[in-house]
Structure formats: structure tokens, C-alpha cells
Amino acid sequence: MRTFEIVYAADVEKFLSEHRAILIDIRDREEYRKGHWPGAVNEPYDEMERELIRIPQNRYLLLYCEHGGGSMQMARRLGQEGYQVATVVGGYEAMKKVKENYFKNGRNV
């Protein structure tokens, strides 16, 4: 039984809007500073492991990391803890590619 949802990079904005979700970048602080999705908050994986108490349980969470593996592991864990959670397939790299393709095609993200 899966305890979390999977969201494709092209559907991130729609998911955030529909679920009023909090977008969480679980990469380390330096990676976040170099670039992140607009509106994302930074809660590095290692800190989330130690401080689950700080994460709101009354809101939907959408996690991403660099390529999707770490956020999938954390989403599974949070789901088992009772959180409403989803992860972005392919992570930040996939999200950037979707955004680049939208702009190349003259479409808005």
C-alpha cells in the first residue's frame, strides 16, 4: 500500500493549487540557495528526519529533491506517520526541464 502520491513535474503548479499544498525542497541549504522552485520552503532531508514535529500535519505537503529518490523516501516515511504527502517524480531537475520547455514553446508555467 502506497502512503503517498506521485506528482509529475508538469503537474506541480496544478497540484499545489488544487491541494493548497506546501512545496518543500528537501535538498541541502546550499543547493536551495543556488536555485529552487518559486514558493518552495527549504527543509533539508537530514533536518526533517530529526524534526518531524515542526512539519504541519493539517496541510498537504509536496516534496522534491534533486532527482526524486530522496523525496520519495521521505514521502513514504511521512505518509506512514499520517501526513498527506506527495513527491515530484524526477525532482528539481525534471521541474526545471518542464519550465524550460514551456518557455521555449511560448507558454506560461
Tab-separated table of C-alpha atoms in Angstrom:
chain	number	residue	atom	x	y	z
A	1	MET	CA	0.000	0.000	0.000
A	2	ARG	CA	1.412	3.380	-1.023
A	3	THR	CA	1.207	6.038	1.673
A	4	PHE	CA	1.969	8.982	-0.610
A	5	GLU	CA	1.077	10.341	-4.038
A	6	ILE	CA	3.284	10.789	-7.068
A	7	VAL	CA	3.141	14.062	-8.996
A	8	TYR	CA	4.739	14.614	-12.399
A	9	ALA	CA	6.805	17.768	-12.847
A	10	ALA	CA	4.370	19.150	-15.433
A	11	ASP	CA	1.568	18.944	-12.843
A	12	VAL	CA	3.302	20.651	-9.899
A	13	GLU	CA	1.529	24.011	-10.149
A	14	LYS	CA	-1.867	22.389	-10.649
A	15	PHE	CA	-1.302	20.090	-7.651
A	16	LEU	CA	-0.200	22.982	-5.428
A	17	SER	CA	-3.253	24.985	-6.385
A	18	GLU	CA	-5.781	22.166	-6.034
A	19	HIS	CA	-4.474	20.929	-2.684
A	20	ARG	CA	-3.233	24.226	-1.227
A	21	ALA	CA	-0.070	22.235	-0.612
A	22	ILE	CA	3.190	23.394	0.917
A	23	LEU	CA	6.065	22.857	-1.529
A	24	ILE	CA	9.131	21.591	0.318
A	25	ASP	CA	12.631	21.409	-1.166
A	26	ILE	CA	14.467	18.746	0.839
A	27	ARG	CA	17.886	19.388	-0.708
A	28	ASP	CA	20.625	20.891	1.468
A	29	ARG	CA	20.709	24.620	2.109
A	30	GLU	CA	23.499	25.304	-0.393
A	31	GLU	CA	21.633	23.585	-3.253
A	32	TYR	CA	18.487	25.513	-2.319
A	33	ARG	CA	20.401	28.813	-2.382
A	34	LYS	CA	21.730	28.026	-5.864
A	35	GLY	CA	18.203	27.633	-7.175
A	36	HIS	CA	14.781	26.375	-6.173
A	37	TRP	CA	11.175	26.354	-7.337
A	38	PRO	CA	9.356	29.638	-6.636
A	39	GLY	CA	7.476	29.455	-3.344
A	40	ALA	CA	9.336	26.389	-2.063
A	41	VAL	CA	10.493	26.275	1.535
A	42	ASN	CA	13.730	24.543	2.409
A	43	GLU	CA	13.610	21.674	4.913
A	44	PRO	CA	16.735	19.583	4.252
A	45	TYR	CA	16.251	15.814	4.390
A	46	ASP	CA	18.536	15.357	7.408
A	47	GLU	CA	16.718	18.036	9.393
A	48	MET	CA	13.298	16.632	8.508
A	49	GLU	CA	14.410	13.270	9.845
A	50	ARG	CA	15.111	14.850	13.233
A	51	GLU	CA	12.333	17.428	13.422
A	52	LEU	CA	9.083	15.935	12.119
A	53	ILE	CA	7.284	17.786	14.887
A	54	ARG	CA	7.809	21.111	13.025
A	55	ILE	CA	6.049	19.917	9.886
A	56	PRO	CA	2.318	20.743	9.825
A	57	GLN	CA	0.031	17.708	9.641
A	58	ASN	CA	-3.045	19.702	8.653
A	59	ARG	CA	-1.688	20.695	5.209
A	60	TYR	CA	-0.840	18.678	2.121
A	61	LEU	CA	2.910	18.504	1.506
A	62	LEU	CA	4.631	18.245	-1.883
A	63	LEU	CA	8.292	17.264	-1.609
A	64	TYR	CA	11.084	17.431	-4.132
A	65	CYS	CA	14.821	16.795	-4.121
A	66	GLU	CA	17.355	16.864	-6.961
A	67	HIS	CA	16.232	13.752	-8.872
A	68	GLY	CA	13.298	12.323	-6.881
A	69	GLY	CA	14.790	9.447	-4.891
A	70	GLY	CA	15.264	11.226	-1.573
A	71	SER	CA	11.876	12.906	-1.693
A	72	MET	CA	10.235	9.565	-2.428
A	73	GLN	CA	11.858	8.036	0.655
A	74	MET	CA	10.817	10.973	2.829
A	75	ALA	CA	7.279	10.974	1.377
A	76	ARG	CA	6.956	7.288	2.230
A	77	ARG	CA	8.092	7.948	5.794
A	78	LEU	CA	5.809	10.963	6.272
A	79	GLY	CA	2.888	9.053	4.780
A	80	GLN	CA	3.429	6.269	7.296
A	81	GLU	CA	3.404	8.925	10.035
A	82	GLY	CA	-0.026	10.112	8.892
A	83	TYR	CA	0.892	13.101	6.744
A	84	GLN	CA	-0.869	13.909	3.472
A	85	VAL	CA	2.151	13.921	1.209
A	86	ALA	CA	3.251	13.679	-2.399
A	87	THR	CA	6.597	13.644	-4.205
A	88	VAL	CA	7.692	15.034	-7.568
A	89	VAL	CA	8.914	12.356	-9.985
A	90	GLY	CA	12.346	13.360	-11.288
A	91	GLY	CA	12.710	16.118	-8.693
A	92	TYR	CA	14.014	19.612	-9.323
A	93	GLU	CA	15.817	18.549	-12.488
A	94	ALA	CA	12.535	17.431	-14.071
A	95	MET	CA	10.769	20.569	-12.853
A	96	LYS	CA	13.427	22.790	-14.477
A	97	LYS	CA	13.131	20.881	-17.768
A	98	VAL	CA	9.353	21.291	-17.811
A	99	LYS	CA	9.697	25.008	-17.127
A	100	GLU	CA	12.337	25.413	-19.877
A	101	ASN	CA	10.143	23.596	-22.391
A	102	TYR	CA	7.132	25.753	-21.528
A	103	PHE	CA	9.137	28.914	-22.152
A	104	LYS	CA	10.579	27.537	-25.409
A	105	ASN	CA	7.044	26.868	-26.590
A	106	GLY	CA	5.914	30.358	-25.598
A	107	ARG	CA	3.662	29.053	-22.836
A	108	ASN	CA	3.419	30.136	-19.244
A	109	VAL	CA	4.318	27.932	-16.287
